[in-house]
Coordinates of N, CA, C and O in Angstrom, one line a residue:
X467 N 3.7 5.3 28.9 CA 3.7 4.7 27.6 C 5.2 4.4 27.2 O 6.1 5.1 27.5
X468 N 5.3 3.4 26.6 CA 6.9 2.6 26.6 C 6.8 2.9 24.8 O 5.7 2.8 24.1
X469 N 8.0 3.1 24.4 CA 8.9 2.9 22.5 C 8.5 1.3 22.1 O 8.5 0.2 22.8
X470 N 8.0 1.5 20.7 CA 7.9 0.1 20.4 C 8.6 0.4 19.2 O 8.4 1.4 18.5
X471 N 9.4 -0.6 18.9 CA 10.2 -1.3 17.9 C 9.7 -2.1 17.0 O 8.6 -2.6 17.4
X472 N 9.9 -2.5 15.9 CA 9.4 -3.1 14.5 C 10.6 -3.0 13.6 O 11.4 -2.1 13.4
X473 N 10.4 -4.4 13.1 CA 11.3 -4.4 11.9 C 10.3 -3.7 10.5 O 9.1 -3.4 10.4
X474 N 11.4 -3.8 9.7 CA 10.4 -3.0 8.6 C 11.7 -3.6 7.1 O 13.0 -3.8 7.2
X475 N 11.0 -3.7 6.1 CA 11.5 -4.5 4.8 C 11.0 -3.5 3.9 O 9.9 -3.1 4.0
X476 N 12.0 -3.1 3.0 CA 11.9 -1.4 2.0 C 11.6 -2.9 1.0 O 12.4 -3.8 0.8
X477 N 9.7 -2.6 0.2 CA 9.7 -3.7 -0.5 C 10.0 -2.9 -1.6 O 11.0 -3.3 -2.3
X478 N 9.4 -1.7 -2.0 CA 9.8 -0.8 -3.4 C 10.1 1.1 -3.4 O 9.2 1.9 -3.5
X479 N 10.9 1.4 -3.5 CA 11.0 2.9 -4.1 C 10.2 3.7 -5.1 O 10.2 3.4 -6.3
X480 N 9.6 4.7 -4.7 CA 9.0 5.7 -6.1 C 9.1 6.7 -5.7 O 8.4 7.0 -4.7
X481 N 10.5 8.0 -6.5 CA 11.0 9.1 -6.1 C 10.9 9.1 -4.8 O 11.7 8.3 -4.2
X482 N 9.9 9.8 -3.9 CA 9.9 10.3 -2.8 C 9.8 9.4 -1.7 O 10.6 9.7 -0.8
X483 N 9.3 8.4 -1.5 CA 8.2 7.3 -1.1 C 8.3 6.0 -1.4 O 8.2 5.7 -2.6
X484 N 8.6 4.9 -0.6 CA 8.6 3.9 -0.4 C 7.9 2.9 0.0 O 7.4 3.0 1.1
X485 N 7.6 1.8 -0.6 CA 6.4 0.7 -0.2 C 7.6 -0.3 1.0 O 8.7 -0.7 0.6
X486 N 7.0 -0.4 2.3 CA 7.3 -0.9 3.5 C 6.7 -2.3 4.0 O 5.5 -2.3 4.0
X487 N 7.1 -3.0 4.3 CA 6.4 -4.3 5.1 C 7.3 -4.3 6.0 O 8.5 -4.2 6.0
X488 N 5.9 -4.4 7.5 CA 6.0 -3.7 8.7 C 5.4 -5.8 9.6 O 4.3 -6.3 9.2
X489 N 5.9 -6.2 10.2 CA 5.1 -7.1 11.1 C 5.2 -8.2 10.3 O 5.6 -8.2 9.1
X490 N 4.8 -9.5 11.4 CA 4.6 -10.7 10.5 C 3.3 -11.0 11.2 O 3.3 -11.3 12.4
X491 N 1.9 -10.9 10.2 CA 2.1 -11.4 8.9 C 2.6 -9.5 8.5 O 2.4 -8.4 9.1
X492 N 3.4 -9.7 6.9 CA 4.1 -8.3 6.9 C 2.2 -7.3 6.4 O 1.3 -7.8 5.7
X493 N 2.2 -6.2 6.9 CA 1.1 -5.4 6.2 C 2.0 -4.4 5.7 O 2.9 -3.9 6.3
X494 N 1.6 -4.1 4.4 CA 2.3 -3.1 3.5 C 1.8 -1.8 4.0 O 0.7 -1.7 4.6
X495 N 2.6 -0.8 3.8 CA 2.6 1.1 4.1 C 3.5 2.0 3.2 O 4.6 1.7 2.8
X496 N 3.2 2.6 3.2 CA 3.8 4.0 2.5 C 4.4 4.6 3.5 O 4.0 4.5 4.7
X497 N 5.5 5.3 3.2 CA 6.8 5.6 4.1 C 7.2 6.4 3.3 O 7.4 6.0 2.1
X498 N 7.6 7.7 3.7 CA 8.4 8.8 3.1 C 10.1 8.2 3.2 O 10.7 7.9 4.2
X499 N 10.5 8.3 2.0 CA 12.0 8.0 1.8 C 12.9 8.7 2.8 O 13.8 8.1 3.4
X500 N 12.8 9.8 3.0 CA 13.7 10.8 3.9 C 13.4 10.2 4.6 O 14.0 9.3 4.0
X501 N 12.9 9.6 5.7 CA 12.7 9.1 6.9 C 14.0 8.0 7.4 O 14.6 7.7 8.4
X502 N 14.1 7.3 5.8 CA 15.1 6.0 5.9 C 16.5 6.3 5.9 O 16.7 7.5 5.6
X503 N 17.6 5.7 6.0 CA 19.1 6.2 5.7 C 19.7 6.8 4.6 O 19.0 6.7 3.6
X504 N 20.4 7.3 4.6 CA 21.0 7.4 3.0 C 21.3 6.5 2.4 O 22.1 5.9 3.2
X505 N 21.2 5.8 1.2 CA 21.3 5.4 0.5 C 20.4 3.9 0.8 O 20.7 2.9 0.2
X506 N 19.6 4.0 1.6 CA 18.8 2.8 1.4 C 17.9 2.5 0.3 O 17.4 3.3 -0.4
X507 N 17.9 0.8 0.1 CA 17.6 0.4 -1.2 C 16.4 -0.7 -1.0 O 15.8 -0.9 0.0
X508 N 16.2 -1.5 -2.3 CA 14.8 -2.4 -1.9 C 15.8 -3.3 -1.4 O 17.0 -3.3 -1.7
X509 N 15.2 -4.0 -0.4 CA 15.4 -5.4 -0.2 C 16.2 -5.1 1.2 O 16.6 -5.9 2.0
X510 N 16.2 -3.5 1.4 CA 16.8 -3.7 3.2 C 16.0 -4.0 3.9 O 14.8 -4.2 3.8
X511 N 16.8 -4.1 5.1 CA 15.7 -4.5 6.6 C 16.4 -3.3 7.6 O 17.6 -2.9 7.6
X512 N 14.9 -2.7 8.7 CA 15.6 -1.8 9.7 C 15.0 -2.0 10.3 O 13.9 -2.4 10.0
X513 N 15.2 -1.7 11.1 CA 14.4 -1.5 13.1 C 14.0 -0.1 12.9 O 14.8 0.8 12.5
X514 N 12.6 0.3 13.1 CA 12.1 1.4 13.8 C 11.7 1.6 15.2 O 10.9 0.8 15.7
X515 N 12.0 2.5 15.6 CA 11.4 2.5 16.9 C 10.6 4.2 17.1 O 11.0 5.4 16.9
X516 N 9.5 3.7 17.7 CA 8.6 5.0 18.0 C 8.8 5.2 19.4 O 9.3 4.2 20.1
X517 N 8.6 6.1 19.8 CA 9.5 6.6 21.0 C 8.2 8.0 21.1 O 7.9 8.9 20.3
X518 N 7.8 7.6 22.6 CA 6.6 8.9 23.0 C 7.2 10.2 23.4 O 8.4 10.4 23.8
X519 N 6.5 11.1 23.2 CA 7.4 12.3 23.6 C 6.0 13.2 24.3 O 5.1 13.8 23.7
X520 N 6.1 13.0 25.3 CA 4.7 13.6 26.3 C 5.2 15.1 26.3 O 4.3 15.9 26.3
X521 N 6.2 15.6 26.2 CA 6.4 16.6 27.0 C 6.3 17.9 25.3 O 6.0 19.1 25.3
X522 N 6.7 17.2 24.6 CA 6.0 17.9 23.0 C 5.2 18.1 23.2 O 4.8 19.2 23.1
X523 N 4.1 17.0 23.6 CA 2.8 16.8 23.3 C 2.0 17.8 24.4 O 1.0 18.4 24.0
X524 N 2.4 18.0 25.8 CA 1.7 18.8 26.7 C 2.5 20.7 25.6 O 1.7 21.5 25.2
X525 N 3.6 20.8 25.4 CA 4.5 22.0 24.8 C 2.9 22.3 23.9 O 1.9 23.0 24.1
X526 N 3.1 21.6 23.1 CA 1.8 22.1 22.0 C 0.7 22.2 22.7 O 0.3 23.3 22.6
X527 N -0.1 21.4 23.4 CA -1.2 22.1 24.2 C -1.5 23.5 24.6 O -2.5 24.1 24.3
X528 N -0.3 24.1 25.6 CA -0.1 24.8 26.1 C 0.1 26.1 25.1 O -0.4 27.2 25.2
X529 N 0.8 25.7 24.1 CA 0.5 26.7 23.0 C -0.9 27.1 21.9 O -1.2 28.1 21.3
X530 N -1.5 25.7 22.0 CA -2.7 25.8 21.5 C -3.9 27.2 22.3 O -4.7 28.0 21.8
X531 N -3.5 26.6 24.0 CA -4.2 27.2 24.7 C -3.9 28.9 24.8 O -4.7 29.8 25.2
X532 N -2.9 28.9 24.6 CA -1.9 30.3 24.5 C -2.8 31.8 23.4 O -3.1 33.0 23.5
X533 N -3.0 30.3 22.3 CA -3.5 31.3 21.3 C -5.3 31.4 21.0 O -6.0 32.2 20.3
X534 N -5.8 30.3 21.8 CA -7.0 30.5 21.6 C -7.1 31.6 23.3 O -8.3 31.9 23.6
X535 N -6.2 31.9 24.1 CA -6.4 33.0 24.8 C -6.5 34.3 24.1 O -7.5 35.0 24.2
X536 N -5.1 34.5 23.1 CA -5.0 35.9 22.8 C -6.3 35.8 22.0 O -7.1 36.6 22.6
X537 N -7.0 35.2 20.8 CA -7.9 35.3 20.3 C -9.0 36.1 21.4 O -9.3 37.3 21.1
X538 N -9.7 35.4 22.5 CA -10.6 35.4 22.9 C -11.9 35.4 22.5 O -12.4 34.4 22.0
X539 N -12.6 36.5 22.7 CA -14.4 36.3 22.0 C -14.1 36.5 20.4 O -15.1 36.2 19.8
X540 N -13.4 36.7 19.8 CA -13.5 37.5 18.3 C -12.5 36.6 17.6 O -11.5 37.0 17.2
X541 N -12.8 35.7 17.6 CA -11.6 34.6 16.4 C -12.0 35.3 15.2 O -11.5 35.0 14.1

């Protein structure tokens, strides 16, 4: 699985949370403010890039499986 990239347009701010246009045609989303730079404002533009991380993802398995061992018959 390969990182995919998107631009993204901060369309409005509210405290926490941000209204985003992602794509063209743009589809609007909700985006947690912390996520963005400091001091980003409306009307910026940024590149996101999502980026896979298999080896988190098998980490947490393995832990999942960890604890539904110690459980066993008696959750």
């Amino acid at each position: 699985m390969k990182s995919k990239s998107e631009i993204i347009f901060v369309d409005s701010i509210d405290d926490d949370m941000c209204r985003i246009l992602v794509g063209d045609p743009a589809m609007p989303a909700d985006f947690p403010l912390i996520l963005l730079p400091a001091g980003a404002c409306e009307g910026d533009f940024f590149l996101i890039t999502i980026t896979p991380r298999p080896d988190l993802k098998k980490q947490a398995i393995e832990e999942t499986l960890k604890l539904l061992e110690d459980l066993g018959d008696n959750p």
